[in-house]
Structures are given as C-alpha cells and as structure tokens.
Coordinates of C-alpha atoms and ligand atoms in Angstrom, one line a residue:
M209 CA 0.0 0.0 0.0
T210 CA 1.4 3.4 -0.8
P211 CA 1.2 5.8 2.0
S212 CA -1.2 8.8 1.7
G213 CA 0.3 12.2 2.1
A214 CA -0.6 12.4 5.8
E215 CA 1.9 9.6 6.6
L216 CA 4.8 11.2 4.7
A217 CA 7.5 13.2 6.5
G218 CA 9.5 15.5 4.3
Y219 CA 13.1 16.5 4.8
Q220 CA 15.9 18.3 2.9
G221 CA 18.7 16.0 1.7
Q222 CA 18.9 12.4 0.6
P223 CA 18.6 9.0 2.2
G224 CA 21.4 8.4 4.7
S225 CA 21.4 12.0 5.9
F226 CA 20.6 13.0 9.4
G227 CA 17.4 14.7 8.1
A228 CA 16.3 11.4 6.8
R229 CA 16.9 9.8 10.2
A230 CA 14.8 12.5 11.9
A231 CA 12.0 12.2 9.3
A232 CA 11.9 8.4 9.8
R233 CA 10.9 9.1 13.4
C234 CA 7.8 11.0 12.2
G235 CA 6.5 9.0 9.2
K236 CA 7.7 7.7 5.9
P237 CA 10.6 9.9 4.9
V238 CA 10.5 11.8 1.6
A239 CA 13.5 13.7 0.3
F240 CA 13.3 17.3 -1.1
P241 CA 16.2 19.2 -2.7
T242 CA 15.8 22.4 -0.6
F243 CA 14.2 23.6 2.6
E244 CA 11.9 25.9 0.6
R245 CA 10.6 23.0 -1.4
T246 CA 10.0 21.0 1.8
L247 CA 7.9 23.7 3.3
R248 CA 6.0 24.2 0.1
A249 CA 5.2 20.5 0.0
L250 CA 3.9 20.8 3.6
L251 CA 1.7 23.8 2.9
A252 CA 0.3 22.1 -0.2
S253 CA -0.6 19.0 1.9
E254 CA 1.7 16.8 -0.2
I255 CA 3.2 15.6 3.1
G256 CA 1.8 15.3 6.6
C257 CA 4.8 16.9 8.4
A258 CA 8.3 18.1 7.7
V259 CA 11.4 18.0 9.8
L260 CA 13.9 20.8 9.8
P261 CA 17.3 21.0 11.6
A262 CA 17.0 23.8 14.1
V263 CA 19.9 23.7 16.6
N264 CA 23.1 21.8 16.6
R265 CA 25.0 21.2 19.9
V266 CA 28.3 22.4 18.5
D267 CA 27.3 24.9 15.8
G268 CA 24.2 26.4 17.5
P269 CA 21.2 27.6 15.4
I270 CA 21.2 26.3 11.9
L271 CA 20.8 29.4 9.9
E272 CA 20.3 27.8 6.5
S273 CA 17.0 26.1 7.6
L274 CA 15.8 28.6 10.2
D275 CA 16.0 31.4 7.8
V276 CA 13.8 29.6 5.3
L277 CA 11.2 29.0 8.1
A278 CA 11.4 32.6 9.2
R279 CA 10.8 33.9 5.7
S280 CA 7.9 31.6 5.4
L281 CA 6.4 32.9 8.7
A282 CA 6.9 36.5 7.6
E283 CA 4.3 35.9 4.9
P284 CA 0.9 37.4 5.9
E285 CA -0.8 34.0 6.1
S286 CA 1.8 32.0 7.9
A287 CA 0.4 28.6 8.6
I288 CA 3.1 26.5 10.1
A289 CA 3.4 25.1 13.7
V290 CA 6.1 23.3 15.5
E291 CA 4.7 20.0 16.8
A292 CA 7.6 18.4 18.5
E293 CA 11.3 18.6 18.9
I294 CA 13.4 15.5 17.9
E295 CA 16.9 15.1 19.0
V296 CA 19.1 13.1 16.7
P297 CA 22.5 11.9 17.7
V298 CA 25.1 13.1 15.1
R299 CA 28.1 10.8 14.8
L300 CA 30.1 12.2 12.0
V301 CA 32.9 10.3 10.4
L302 CA 35.6 11.3 7.9
A303 CA 35.4 8.9 4.9
A304 CA 37.2 8.6 1.6
P305 CA 37.5 6.1 -1.3
E306 CA 39.8 3.2 -0.7
G307 CA 43.5 4.1 -1.2
L308 CA 43.3 7.7 0.2
A309 CA 45.1 8.0 3.5
L310 CA 44.4 10.7 6.1
E311 CA 47.6 12.6 5.2
G312 CA 46.5 12.7 1.6
V313 CA 43.2 14.5 2.2
R314 CA 43.1 17.9 0.6
E315 CA 39.4 18.6 0.3
I316 CA 36.6 17.8 2.8
H317 CA 33.1 17.8 1.4
S318 CA 30.0 18.2 3.5
Q319 CA 27.0 20.4 4.3
A320 CA 28.0 23.9 5.6
A321 CA 26.5 23.4 9.0
V322 CA 28.3 20.1 9.4
L323 CA 31.6 21.5 8.3
R324 CA 31.2 24.1 11.1
Q325 CA 30.9 21.3 13.6
C326 CA 34.4 19.9 12.8
R327 CA 36.6 22.9 12.8
Q328 CA 39.3 21.0 14.7
L329 CA 39.5 18.3 12.0
L330 CA 39.7 20.9 9.3
A331 CA 42.5 22.8 11.1
R332 CA 44.4 19.6 11.8
L333 CA 44.3 18.3 8.3
D334 CA 44.7 21.7 6.7
A335 CA 42.1 20.7 4.1
I336 CA 39.7 22.9 2.2
P337 CA 36.1 22.7 3.3
I338 CA 33.7 22.3 0.3
D339 CA 30.1 23.0 0.9
T340 CA 27.7 20.4 -0.5
H341 CA 23.9 19.9 -0.6
D342 CA 23.9 17.4 2.3
T343 CA 26.1 14.9 4.0
A344 CA 24.9 11.8 2.2
Y345 CA 25.4 13.6 -1.1
A346 CA 28.9 14.5 -0.1
A347 CA 29.7 10.8 0.4
F348 CA 28.5 9.8 -3.0
R349 CA 30.2 12.8 -4.6
V350 CA 33.7 12.0 -3.3
K351 CA 33.3 8.3 -4.2
E352 CA 32.4 9.4 -7.8
T353 CA 35.1 12.0 -8.3
G354 CA 38.0 10.3 -6.4
G355 CA 41.2 12.2 -5.9
P356 CA 42.3 13.7 -2.6
R357 CA 38.7 14.2 -1.4
A358 CA 37.0 13.0 1.7
A359 CA 33.5 13.5 3.1
V360 CA 32.1 14.2 6.5
C361 CA 28.9 12.2 6.9
S362 CA 27.2 9.5 8.9
E363 CA 28.7 6.1 9.1
E364 CA 25.7 4.6 7.2
A365 CA 26.1 7.1 4.4
A366 CA 29.9 6.3 4.2
L367 CA 29.2 2.6 4.0
E368 CA 26.3 3.0 1.6
A369 CA 28.6 5.0 -0.8
G370 CA 31.3 2.4 -0.5
L371 CA 33.8 4.6 1.4
I372 CA 36.4 3.6 3.9
I373 CA 36.2 5.4 7.3
L374 CA 39.4 7.3 8.0
E375 CA 38.4 8.8 11.3
E376 CA 35.4 8.3 13.6
D377 CA 33.5 10.9 15.6
V378 CA 35.0 14.0 14.1
S379 CA 32.7 16.6 15.7
D380 CA 34.4 19.2 17.8
V381 CA 32.2 18.2 20.8
R382 CA 31.1 14.7 21.6
P383 CA 28.5 13.5 21.9
N384 CA 27.1 15.7 19.2
T385 CA 23.3 16.0 18.5
T386 CA 21.0 18.1 16.3
R387 CA 17.6 19.1 17.4
F388 CA 15.1 18.9 14.6
W389 CA 11.7 20.5 14.6
R390 CA 8.7 18.6 13.4
L391 CA 6.5 21.0 11.5
A392 CA 2.9 20.7 10.6
R393 CA 0.2 22.9 9.0
A394 CA -0.9 25.2 11.8
R395 CA -4.7 24.5 11.7
E396 CA -4.1 20.8 12.2
T397 CA -2.4 21.4 15.6
A398 CA -5.3 23.4 17.0
D399 CA -6.4 20.0 18.4
P400 CA -4.1 19.2 21.3
V401 CA -4.4 15.5 20.8
P402 CA -1.4 14.2 19.0
R403 CA -1.9 12.3 15.7
S404 CA -2.0 8.6 16.6
D405 CA 0.0 7.6 13.5
V406 CA 3.0 9.5 14.6
A407 CA 5.3 8.3 17.3
A408 CA 4.9 10.8 20.2
E409 CA 8.3 12.3 21.0
G410 CA 7.5 14.2 24.1
P411 CA 6.0 17.6 24.5
A412 CA 6.1 20.0 21.6
P413 CA 8.6 22.7 22.4
R414 CA 7.2 26.3 22.9
I415 CA 8.7 28.2 20.1
V416 CA 8.2 31.8 19.3
F417 CA 9.2 33.6 16.1
Y418 CA 10.0 37.2 16.8
T419 CA 11.3 40.3 15.1
G420 CA 12.7 43.4 16.8
V421 CA 14.8 44.3 19.7
K422 CA 12.1 44.6 22.4
A423 CA 10.6 41.2 21.6
S424 CA 14.0 39.5 21.8
S425 CA 15.0 41.1 25.1
A426 CA 11.6 40.2 26.6
L427 CA 12.1 36.6 25.6
A428 CA 15.7 36.5 26.9
E429 CA 14.4 37.9 30.1
A430 CA 11.9 35.1 30.4
G431 CA 14.8 32.6 30.1
A432 CA 14.2 31.6 26.5
E433 CA 16.9 30.1 24.4
L434 CA 17.3 32.6 21.5
L435 CA 18.2 31.3 18.0
S436 CA 18.9 34.6 16.3
L437 CA 19.0 35.0 12.6
P438 CA 20.9 37.7 10.7
G439 CA 17.6 39.5 9.9
T440 CA 17.1 42.2 7.2
P441 CA 17.7 46.0 7.2
G442 CA 14.0 46.4 8.0
D443 CA 13.9 43.8 10.8
P444 CA 17.4 44.1 12.2
I445 CA 16.9 41.2 14.6
R446 CA 14.8 38.2 14.1
G447 CA 14.8 34.7 15.2
F448 CA 13.3 31.9 17.2
A449 CA 13.1 31.5 20.9
V450 CA 12.6 28.1 22.6
V451 CA 10.7 28.9 25.7
P452 CA 11.1 26.6 28.7
E453 CA 7.9 25.1 30.0
K454 CA 8.0 27.0 33.3
S455 CA 8.5 30.4 31.5
V456 CA 5.7 30.0 29.0
A457 CA 3.2 32.2 30.9
R458 CA 5.8 34.9 31.6
A459 CA 7.1 34.9 28.0
A460 CA 3.5 35.1 26.7
A461 CA 2.8 38.1 29.0
L462 CA 6.1 39.8 28.1
T463 CA 5.8 39.4 24.4
G464 CA 2.1 40.2 24.4
R465 CA 2.7 43.9 23.9
P466 CA 5.5 44.1 21.2
A467 CA 6.5 47.6 20.2
G468 CA 5.4 49.1 16.9
G469 CA 6.5 47.1 13.8
E470 CA 7.6 44.1 15.9
R471 CA 6.1 40.7 15.4
V472 CA 5.8 37.7 17.7
I473 CA 4.2 34.5 16.5
W474 CA 3.7 31.5 18.8
L475 CA 4.5 28.3 16.9
G476 CA 3.1 25.2 18.3
P477 CA 0.7 24.8 21.2
A478 CA -0.6 28.3 22.1
P479 CA 0.3 29.5 25.7
E480 CA -3.2 28.5 27.0
F481 CA -2.6 24.9 26.3
V482 CA 0.3 24.8 28.8
R483 CA -0.3 21.2 29.5
P484 CA -2.3 19.7 26.7
P485 CA -4.2 16.5 27.7
R486 CA -3.0 13.5 25.7
M487 CA -6.4 11.8 26.2
R488 CA -9.3 14.1 26.3
D489 CA -11.2 12.9 29.4
I490 CA -8.3 11.9 31.5
P491 CA -6.1 15.0 31.6
K492 CA -4.5 14.5 35.0
T493 CA -3.3 11.0 34.2
T494 CA -2.1 11.7 30.7
E495 CA -0.9 15.2 31.1
V496 CA 2.5 15.8 29.5
R497 CA 5.0 16.3 32.2
E498 CA 8.1 14.9 33.8
P499 CA 7.7 11.3 35.1
S500 CA 6.1 11.2 38.6
V501 CA 8.2 9.8 41.3
V502 CA 6.6 8.0 44.3
A503 CA 8.9 7.8 47.3
V504 CA 8.1 6.2 50.6
G505 CA 11.3 5.8 52.7
P506 CA 13.6 3.4 50.9
F507 CA 11.0 2.7 48.3
V508 CA 11.4 5.1 45.4
V509 CA 10.0 4.5 41.9
G510 CA 9.5 6.5 38.7
G511 CA 11.6 8.7 36.5
G512 CA 14.4 6.0 36.2
R513 CA 14.2 4.7 39.8
R514 CA 13.1 1.1 40.0
A515 CA 12.1 -1.1 42.9
V516 CA 10.4 -4.3 43.9
I517 CA 7.5 -4.9 46.3
A518 CA 7.6 -8.4 47.6
G519 CA 5.9 -10.5 50.3
P520 CA 3.2 -13.0 50.9
C521 CA -0.2 -13.0 49.2
A522 CA -1.8 -12.9 52.6
V523 CA -0.6 -12.1 56.1
E524 CA -1.1 -15.4 57.9
S525 CA 0.5 -14.9 61.3
P526 CA 2.8 -12.4 63.0
E527 CA 5.7 -15.0 62.7
Q528 CA 5.1 -15.7 59.0
V529 CA 5.1 -12.1 58.0
A530 CA 8.1 -11.2 60.1
R531 CA 10.1 -14.0 58.6
L532 CA 9.1 -13.0 55.1
A533 CA 9.8 -9.4 55.7
R534 CA 13.4 -10.2 56.7
A535 CA 13.7 -12.5 53.7
V536 CA 12.5 -10.0 51.1
A537 CA 14.6 -7.2 52.6
R538 CA 17.7 -9.4 52.4
A539 CA 16.9 -10.2 48.8
G540 CA 16.8 -6.5 47.8
A541 CA 13.1 -5.6 47.9
T542 CA 12.3 -2.1 49.2
A543 CA 8.7 -2.6 50.2
L544 CA 6.7 -5.4 51.9
R545 CA 3.3 -6.6 50.6
G546 CA 0.7 -8.7 52.4
G547 CA -3.1 -8.9 52.2
V548 CA -5.2 -8.5 55.3
F549 CA -8.5 -8.2 53.4
K550 CA -8.4 -10.9 50.7
P551 CA -10.8 -10.7 47.7
R552 CA -11.5 -14.4 47.0
T553 CA -13.5 -16.1 44.3
S554 CA -15.3 -18.3 46.8
P555 CA -16.9 -16.9 49.9
Y556 CA -15.8 -20.0 51.7
S557 CA -12.1 -19.4 51.1
F558 CA -9.8 -17.7 53.6
Q559 CA -10.8 -14.0 53.6
G560 CA -7.8 -12.5 55.4
H561 CA -7.2 -11.8 59.1
G562 CA -8.4 -8.2 58.8
L563 CA -7.2 -5.2 60.8
E564 CA -5.5 -7.3 63.4
A565 CA -3.1 -8.6 60.7
L566 CA -2.4 -5.0 59.6
G567 CA -0.6 -4.6 63.0
W568 CA 1.5 -7.8 62.3
L569 CA 2.3 -6.5 58.8
K570 CA 3.3 -3.1 60.2
D571 CA 5.5 -4.6 62.9
A572 CA 7.2 -6.8 60.4
G573 CA 7.8 -3.9 58.0
D574 CA 9.2 -1.7 60.8
A575 CA 11.6 -4.5 62.0
A576 CA 12.9 -5.0 58.4
G577 CA 13.0 -1.3 57.6
L578 CA 10.4 -1.7 54.8
P579 CA 7.2 0.4 54.1
I580 CA 4.1 -1.8 53.7
V581 CA 1.6 -2.2 50.9
T582 CA -1.8 -3.7 51.5
E583 CA -5.2 -4.0 49.8
V584 CA -8.3 -2.1 50.6
M585 CA -11.6 -3.6 49.3
A586 CA -14.2 -1.2 50.6
P587 CA -14.4 2.6 51.2
A588 CA -14.9 2.0 54.9
Q589 CA -11.6 0.2 55.1
V590 CA -9.6 3.1 53.7
G591 CA -9.5 5.3 56.8
P592 CA -8.4 2.5 59.3
V593 CA -6.0 0.9 56.8
A594 CA -4.4 4.3 55.9
E595 CA -3.6 4.9 59.6
R596 CA -0.9 2.3 59.4
A597 CA -0.3 1.2 55.8
D598 CA 2.3 3.2 53.8
V599 CA 0.7 2.4 50.4
L600 CA -3.0 1.4 49.7
Q601 CA -3.5 -1.3 47.1
I602 CA -6.6 -1.4 45.0
G603 CA -6.9 -4.9 43.5
A604 CA -7.9 -6.0 40.0
R605 CA -11.4 -6.8 41.0
N606 CA -11.9 -3.2 42.3
C607 CA -10.2 -1.4 39.5
Q608 CA -13.5 0.2 38.5
N609 CA -15.1 0.5 42.0
Y610 CA -15.5 4.3 41.7
D611 CA -16.6 4.9 45.4
L612 CA -13.5 3.1 46.6
L613 CA -11.2 5.0 44.1
R614 CA -12.6 8.3 45.3
E615 CA -12.2 7.4 49.0
A616 CA -8.6 6.1 48.4
G617 CA -7.8 9.2 46.4
R618 CA -8.8 11.4 49.3
S619 CA -6.4 9.6 51.7
S620 CA -2.9 11.0 52.0
R621 CA -1.3 7.6 51.3
P622 CA 0.0 6.7 47.8
V623 CA -2.3 4.3 45.9
F624 CA -1.1 1.2 44.0
L625 CA -3.8 0.6 41.4
K626 CA -3.9 -2.8 39.7
R627 CA -5.4 -3.1 36.2
G628 CA -8.7 -5.1 36.2
F629 CA -8.5 -8.3 34.3
G630 CA -11.3 -7.1 32.0
T631 CA -10.4 -3.4 31.7
T632 CA -8.8 -1.8 28.7
V633 CA -5.8 0.4 29.1
E634 CA -8.0 3.5 28.7
E635 CA -10.4 2.3 31.4
W636 CA -7.5 1.5 33.7
L637 CA -6.0 5.0 33.2
S638 CA -9.5 6.5 33.7
S639 CA -9.6 4.8 37.1
A640 CA -6.3 6.4 37.9
E641 CA -7.9 9.7 36.9
Y642 CA -10.5 9.2 39.7
L643 CA -7.6 8.9 42.2
L644 CA -5.9 12.0 40.9
D645 CA -9.1 13.9 40.7
A646 CA -9.9 13.1 44.3
G647 CA -6.6 14.8 45.3
S648 CA -4.1 11.9 45.3
R649 CA -0.7 12.9 43.9
N650 CA 1.0 9.6 44.4
V651 CA -0.4 6.8 42.2
I652 CA 1.3 3.7 40.9
L653 CA -0.2 1.6 38.2
C654 CA 0.2 -2.2 38.0
E655 CA -0.5 -4.6 35.1
R656 CA -1.2 -8.0 36.6
G657 CA -2.5 -10.1 33.7
I658 CA -5.7 -9.8 31.8
R659 CA -8.2 -12.5 31.0
T660 CA -7.9 -13.9 27.5
F661 CA -8.9 -17.2 25.8
E662 CA -5.6 -18.7 27.1
K663 CA -6.1 -21.0 30.1
A664 CA -2.6 -22.3 30.5
T665 CA -1.7 -19.3 32.6
R666 CA -3.8 -17.6 35.3
G667 CA -3.8 -14.4 33.3
T668 CA -2.0 -13.0 30.2
L669 CA 0.6 -10.4 31.2
D670 CA -0.2 -7.6 28.7
L671 CA 3.2 -6.1 28.0
G672 CA 1.9 -4.3 24.9
G673 CA -0.8 -2.7 27.1
L674 CA 1.9 -1.7 29.6
L675 CA 3.9 0.0 26.8
V676 CA 0.9 1.8 25.5
A677 CA 0.2 3.0 29.1
R678 CA 3.9 4.1 29.3
S679 CA 3.4 6.4 26.2
L680 CA 0.3 7.9 27.8
T681 CA 0.9 8.5 31.5
H682 CA 3.6 10.1 33.7
L683 CA 2.7 7.7 36.5
P684 CA 5.0 4.9 37.6
L685 CA 4.1 1.6 36.0
F686 CA 4.6 -1.8 37.7
A687 CA 4.0 -5.4 36.6
D688 CA 2.9 -8.3 38.8
P689 CA 4.2 -11.5 37.2
S690 CA 2.9 -13.6 40.1
H691 CA -0.9 -13.1 39.5
A692 CA -0.3 -13.1 35.7
A693 CA 1.4 -16.5 35.8
G694 CA -0.3 -18.3 38.6
R695 CA 2.6 -20.7 38.5
R696 CA 6.0 -20.3 40.3
D697 CA 8.1 -21.6 37.4
L698 CA 6.8 -18.9 35.0
V699 CA 7.3 -15.9 37.4
P700 CA 11.0 -15.2 36.7
G701 CA 10.6 -15.2 33.0
L702 CA 7.6 -12.9 33.1
A703 CA 9.5 -10.7 35.6
R704 CA 12.5 -10.4 33.2
A705 CA 10.2 -9.6 30.2
A706 CA 8.5 -6.8 32.2
W707 CA 11.8 -5.5 33.5
G708 CA 13.2 -5.5 30.0
A709 CA 10.1 -3.6 28.8
G710 CA 11.1 -0.9 31.2
V711 CA 8.6 -1.1 34.1
D712 CA 9.3 1.1 37.1
G713 CA 9.0 -1.9 39.4
L714 CA 7.6 -5.3 40.1
M715 CA 5.2 -6.7 42.7
I716 CA 6.2 -10.3 43.5
E717 CA 4.6 -12.8 45.8
V718 CA 6.9 -14.8 48.1
H719 CA 6.4 -17.6 50.6
D720 CA 8.8 -19.8 52.5
A721 CA 6.2 -22.6 52.9
P722 CA 4.1 -22.3 49.7
E723 CA 2.5 -25.7 50.0
S724 CA 0.8 -24.7 53.2
A725 CA 0.1 -21.0 52.2
L726 CA -3.5 -19.8 52.9
S727 CA -3.7 -18.3 49.4
D728 CA -1.9 -18.2 46.1
G729 CA 0.8 -20.7 47.3
P730 CA 1.4 -22.2 43.7
Q731 CA 2.6 -18.8 42.4
A732 CA 4.8 -17.8 45.3
L733 CA 8.5 -17.6 44.7
L734 CA 10.8 -19.0 47.5
P735 CA 12.9 -16.3 49.1
E736 CA 16.0 -17.8 47.5
D737 CA 14.4 -17.5 44.0
L738 CA 13.7 -13.9 44.7
E739 CA 17.3 -13.2 45.7
E740 CA 18.5 -14.7 42.5
L741 CA 16.1 -12.7 40.4
L742 CA 16.8 -9.4 42.1
D743 CA 20.6 -10.0 41.8
E744 CA 20.1 -10.4 38.1
F745 CA 18.2 -7.0 38.0
G746 CA 21.0 -5.4 39.9
L747 CA 18.9 -4.5 42.9
L748 CA 21.2 -4.2 46.0
P749 CA 20.5 -6.7 48.9
G750 CA 19.5 -5.2 52.2
T751 CA 22.2 -4.9 54.8
S752 CA 20.4 -7.0 57.4
G753 CA 21.5 -10.2 55.6
S754 CA 24.6 -12.3 56.0
V755 CA 28.0 -11.8 54.4
E756 CA 27.3 -14.8 52.3
R757 CA 24.1 -13.2 51.0
I758 CA 25.9 -10.1 49.8
R759 CA 28.7 -12.2 48.4
R760 CA 26.2 -14.0 46.2
A761 CA 25.2 -10.6 44.7
I762 CA 28.9 -9.7 44.3
D763 CA 29.5 -13.0 42.4
V764 CA 26.7 -12.1 40.0
V765 CA 28.3 -8.7 39.3
D766 CA 31.7 -10.2 38.9
G767 CA 30.3 -12.7 36.4
G768 CA 28.9 -9.8 34.4
I769 CA 32.1 -7.8 34.5
A770 CA 34.2 -10.9 33.4
R771 CA 31.8 -11.6 30.5
L772 CA 31.8 -8.0 29.4
A773 CA 35.6 -7.7 29.7
A774 CA 36.0 -10.8 27.5
Q775 CA 33.6 -9.2 25.0
R776 CA 35.5 -5.9 25.1
L777 CA 38.8 -7.6 24.4
E778 CA 37.4 -9.5 21.5
L779 CA 35.9 -6.2 20.1
A780 CA 39.4 -4.6 20.5
R781 CA 40.9 -7.4 18.5
R782 CA 38.3 -6.9 15.7
V783 CA 38.7 -3.1 15.6
G784 CA 42.5 -3.6 15.5
A785 CA 42.1 -5.7 12.4
V786 CA 39.8 -3.2 10.7
K787 CA 42.2 -0.3 11.6
R788 CA 45.1 -2.1 10.1
A789 CA 43.2 -3.0 6.9
S790 CA 42.3 0.7 6.4
S791 CA 45.7 2.0 7.6
R792 CA 44.3 3.8 10.6
P793 CA 46.6 4.3 13.5
I794 CA 45.9 2.0 16.4
R795 CA 46.0 4.7 19.1
D796 CA 43.4 7.4 19.2
E797 CA 43.8 9.8 22.1
A798 CA 40.5 11.5 21.7
R799 CA 38.7 8.2 21.9
E800 CA 40.7 7.2 25.0
A801 CA 39.5 10.4 26.6
T802 CA 35.9 9.5 25.8
V803 CA 36.4 6.1 27.5
R804 CA 37.9 7.8 30.6
A805 CA 35.0 10.3 30.7
R806 CA 32.5 7.5 30.6
F807 CA 34.0 5.8 33.6
A808 CA 34.3 9.1 35.4
E809 CA 30.6 9.8 34.8
A810 CA 29.5 6.3 36.0
L811 CA 31.7 6.3 39.0
G812 CA 31.1 9.9 40.1
G813 CA 33.7 12.4 39.0
D814 CA 37.4 12.0 38.3
T815 CA 37.8 9.4 41.1
P816 CA 41.0 7.3 41.3
A817 CA 38.8 4.2 40.8
A818 CA 37.4 5.6 37.5
T819 CA 40.8 6.5 36.2
R820 CA 42.4 3.2 37.2
L821 CA 39.6 1.1 35.6
A822 CA 39.6 3.1 32.4
D823 CA 43.4 3.0 32.1
T824 CA 43.5 -0.8 32.7
L825 CA 40.9 -1.4 30.0
I826 CA 42.6 0.9 27.5
D827 CA 46.0 -0.8 28.1
L828 CA 44.4 -4.2 27.6
A829 CA 42.7 -3.1 24.5
L830 CA 45.9 -1.7 23.0
E831 CA 47.5 -5.0 23.6
A832 CA 44.6 -6.9 22.0
E833 CA 44.6 -4.6 19.0
K834 CA 48.1 -5.6 18.0
P835 CA 48.3 -8.4 15.4
D836 CA 48.7 -11.9 16.7
D837 CA 52.3 -12.2 15.5
A838 CA 53.4 -8.9 17.0
Ligands
LIG236 C1 -3.1 -9.5 45.4 O1 -2.2 -8.7 45.0 O2 -2.9 -10.4 46.3 C2 -4.3 -9.6 44.5 C3 -5.4 -10.1 45.0 O3 -4.1 -9.3 43.3 P1 -5.1 -8.9 42.1 O4 -6.0 -7.9 42.6 O5 -4.2 -8.5 41.0 O6 -5.8 -10.2 41.8
LIG237 MN1 -2.3 -13.1 45.6

C-alpha cells in the first residue's frame, strides 16, 4: 500500500542523511532538494509533516534552515506550527574512497552546518572545506570523483557510498546532537491530541518567532533560548526562541505587547494549552510532564528509579510475615506486601485476618525497615488501613469501584492501582484519573495479567498494554508477574520480560512454605528464588543479611564484568584488524579520553577508581589490537 500524504514526513537532503533519520521518526521519509521546497510541500498537503534542523549542539542555530522558516512565517498567512522537537545523535565520520590515507586528504566535502561542527578536524588536516547539498550527497560525490577528497557524513552514508572510514567521531564536541523540529500545518495542531499515526516524541517545544529588539529582550528575560538570525535591514533582529515550559506564561505576557513594527508569533501549542491533555477525558493521568516519582522511605519509583515490592499474598500470622519481611529485605526488595483483606473467588475461602493482621504487617515492616503495601476492598476500610499502611493497594477486582477509588484518592497515602482483568488500558487510566481527581498525587499503576482465551496461565501479562500506558501516562508503572502466571516456574521469565520492557517496578509474591500457604501458594517464589532474580536485576541486597548473601550478589556482578571484559577484548581485536586494513593508527587519544570520561561519569567524578579502571581497559585493548604475530 502506498502511504497517503498524511503519513509522509518531508526532509531536505537524501537517504542516509541526518534529516532522513529525523524524518523516519515521524513517518515515511520523503526527500526534497531544498528547505523551501520541503515547506512548500507541507503547505500544499503533499506531506503530513516536515522535519527541519534547528539547533546543533556544536554549531548552534542552523541558519540555513531557520532562515527559510522565518521567511515563510513572515508571509501574511503563515500557517506552520512546531509540533515536536526531535533530538538526533550526530556521529560524524571522515570517509574517503579506498586508497586515500588521512595525510593525503586535501578537500573535505559536507554540508556547511556540518563543516562548522568539525573545525578542529579541518584545522588539523589543513584541508579545504567544500560545501555540498547534504552529508549523504557528499559521500556519493567523493566516491564518484575520487582524488584527494574525503567527506564528513554519517557512518551509514559512508558505507552506503562504499567509502572507507578514516576517522570516527570528528565533531568538535562529543556526543554531538542536532535538534530537529517537526513542522505541521498550523490549523491541524489546534487539536491538542497528537496524531496517533505519529510516534509521540515528548511535549512540543514552545517556540516563538520574533522580530525586533524589544521582543528579543523580553524573551531573553523570560529565560528563553534565543536562536537569532541575521535579519534584514527592515527587521534588524529576528529569530526563534525556545521557551522553557516554566516560563511560557511569563514569555507570553512579556511578548504580548510588542513595540510598533515588531512581530511575535507562537509556533506550536498556544500558551493557554500549557499542559495539553493527551487523552481528552483523563487529563491528569495523561498530562505531558516529567515522570512522577513516588517515594516512601527506601521505596522510590518512577523517572528512572526502579524497585520491587515483595511479600506473601496474605498475612497469615505475626511470625510468618516477620520472617518473610526479613527475607525480602535481604533479597533487595524495598517494600513489603501482604493482604489482610483478601478478595477471594469463593466466599468459603480464607478472607484475610483483617485489621489485626495489619498490625502484624506493620511490625514486620518496621523491623525489616520496609514500608508496607496492603489492599483495601471497601471505602470504609480506607480510613483505618491508611492509619498504618504506607501504600494502599486497589486490587484487580476493584479497579472500577469508583466509590473506593474516590475514597482512596482522598487519603494522604500513595495508591497502588492494579489493572482489572477485564479493563482496557484506557479504562485503567480512567480509574487512575479518579484517584488524581480526588486529590491523590502519588499513584502507581500495575499490570497483573488480563483474561484472554488462554487457560494455560492464570492471566495473560499484557506487555503491549503496559507499553501503551507508558506512552500515555507520567505515573510509575509496575507489573505483577505472580498473578499473571499463577505458577511459580513462569514468574522469573515474566518478571524479566516486564523488567526488559522498562517497568518502574515489580510486585512479586513470596512464601517460604508455599505448600501450606493460605492463598496463592502455587505462584509464590521461594525467598532464594527472589534473591537470585533481584541480583540479576542489579537491585542491591539489604544490609540485614549475611556476608554470604551479599557475596552472592557480588558474584553475579563479577560474572557480568568478566563476561563484558572478554567481549570488550574481542571487540578490540576486531577493531584492530579493521584499523590495520584501512591504515588507521591503532591509538586514538580523543577516543581514549571518551572512555575515561564515561567511567568518570558512571563512578562519580574523576575518582581514582574511574581512572584506574579506564586505564586498565585501555591498556588491555591496545595490547589486544596488536596483530597476533606482534
Ligand atoms: C493480590 O495482590 O494479592 C491480589 C489479590 O491481586 P489482584 O488484585 O491483582 O488479583
Ligand atoms: Mn495473591
């Protein structure tokens, strides 16, 4: 099927260029020879959106493209909006046809903006910069013409054109990136709901086009990033300002009264849509904002922080829960779960020990240093349970119990909301909306398996639904592999799958005598199974355990380091062979500095540990890069 215009994303350049890469993130890429032609195609609805390079990390504003956009906006009926900002990593290589060595390079071909990003290379090689249409074109051009010519382009473009890479990562500043703007026709963005066929890339940047001195100083005062353009004698200053979210209202007020002859045009969401809802009826759950972080003592989740809640399905006795609290803390869990009110399919099954058991759970959590999570089933339970529980759980069966949601949302405790086994992602998020609307600010969502035709497992862990939820909500997202599996042997695999899908945390049931558990014994992991799993995820064991327990975690880390070290040495051998084949020097001091910087970043500053580790690896790699017979 050929895509209709709406699915096409235009860019200036040709396949293999960075513009093509940005466009591929917005739709089906279509190349245009010039920025003007790309914008014309957009305005004529030949394409659904266009990408335009706006700012490069090294070179700053990209005048060639911004000027075209500014001129288009200066037309009386300007109808372009900025929908999103897309940051594309720019790894530039110097490449040439086979046979040309670095010392022989006399001309370097690339796009003007790209040549400005590698001034150090140009100075070092003393070569003449030659401005070309785009980076991929430069690669094909030097391949065709031969001679002492090299191109600066992406690695893919170099390989595509059949060039040999003479030097990698030649930008003056690494890592280098270019921010592209995704442009659409203005009237289409009046609706704040993003087009579903386009991958959401985060909030659209607030961008203002301005002319005149007053407007630019007002924007600078509001803290905007100014991308100035040379302007014209009539408009001595003009440009774009990227306004940070927190200054939108201020910038709008300051630029609301431009002086005579000045112009200010908001591109993209107008200031009144400061936080556009991503789903119309659930604005609080789906609002565009930084990921929410829920923190209760040692339990911190969201925005990159990940944790595990573990414990028995039901609190059975003071001794049972105290033992399991110690066990899960030792394993590395940072919150303790346990049901005191149990929703059971049969009214004759064990229903939980009620509020008395909440005291046992609380004591066990306190002794192990863990906050506690427990389920509430009725609005009347919320008050008494919230007195002692750190987190209120709303179970799958009550996901759409709106009275319960409202009551739990009014309590000051964070709420852990499981997805119902028959609710859609949108219904589940709508339930979270009840909590937020009632005043709760700390909500965690948990996928625990939905009901499908499949009977082999208790539920079907809906990872696709989890990922859809991830794209819609700022709330932390958990998975519960225990209730999804219903069988102990499947729990680690599902836990790994969810962890790999990027959940903010897991809820896992654990029991040390599962055969005599009062509920859900068949799906409970043994404490030692939990330890093994959490070591694999890199969660740190609690300090209340034994030396042996912590040593087991260290052994897992050492195993990983040893495997990666072997892999690194093998890669060094291979890169050594490629360098020799293309007559590149083995040593590359800039690259060594990058390796050191990476270790310094991970280990916190320029510590002796970071330097020693990086130096050791670099020495070993240099050794490995030598030919076998050396
Ligand atoms: C539970 O967590 O013990 C529980 C009853 O889970 P769910 O509501 O997901 O069935
Ligand atoms: Mn259970």
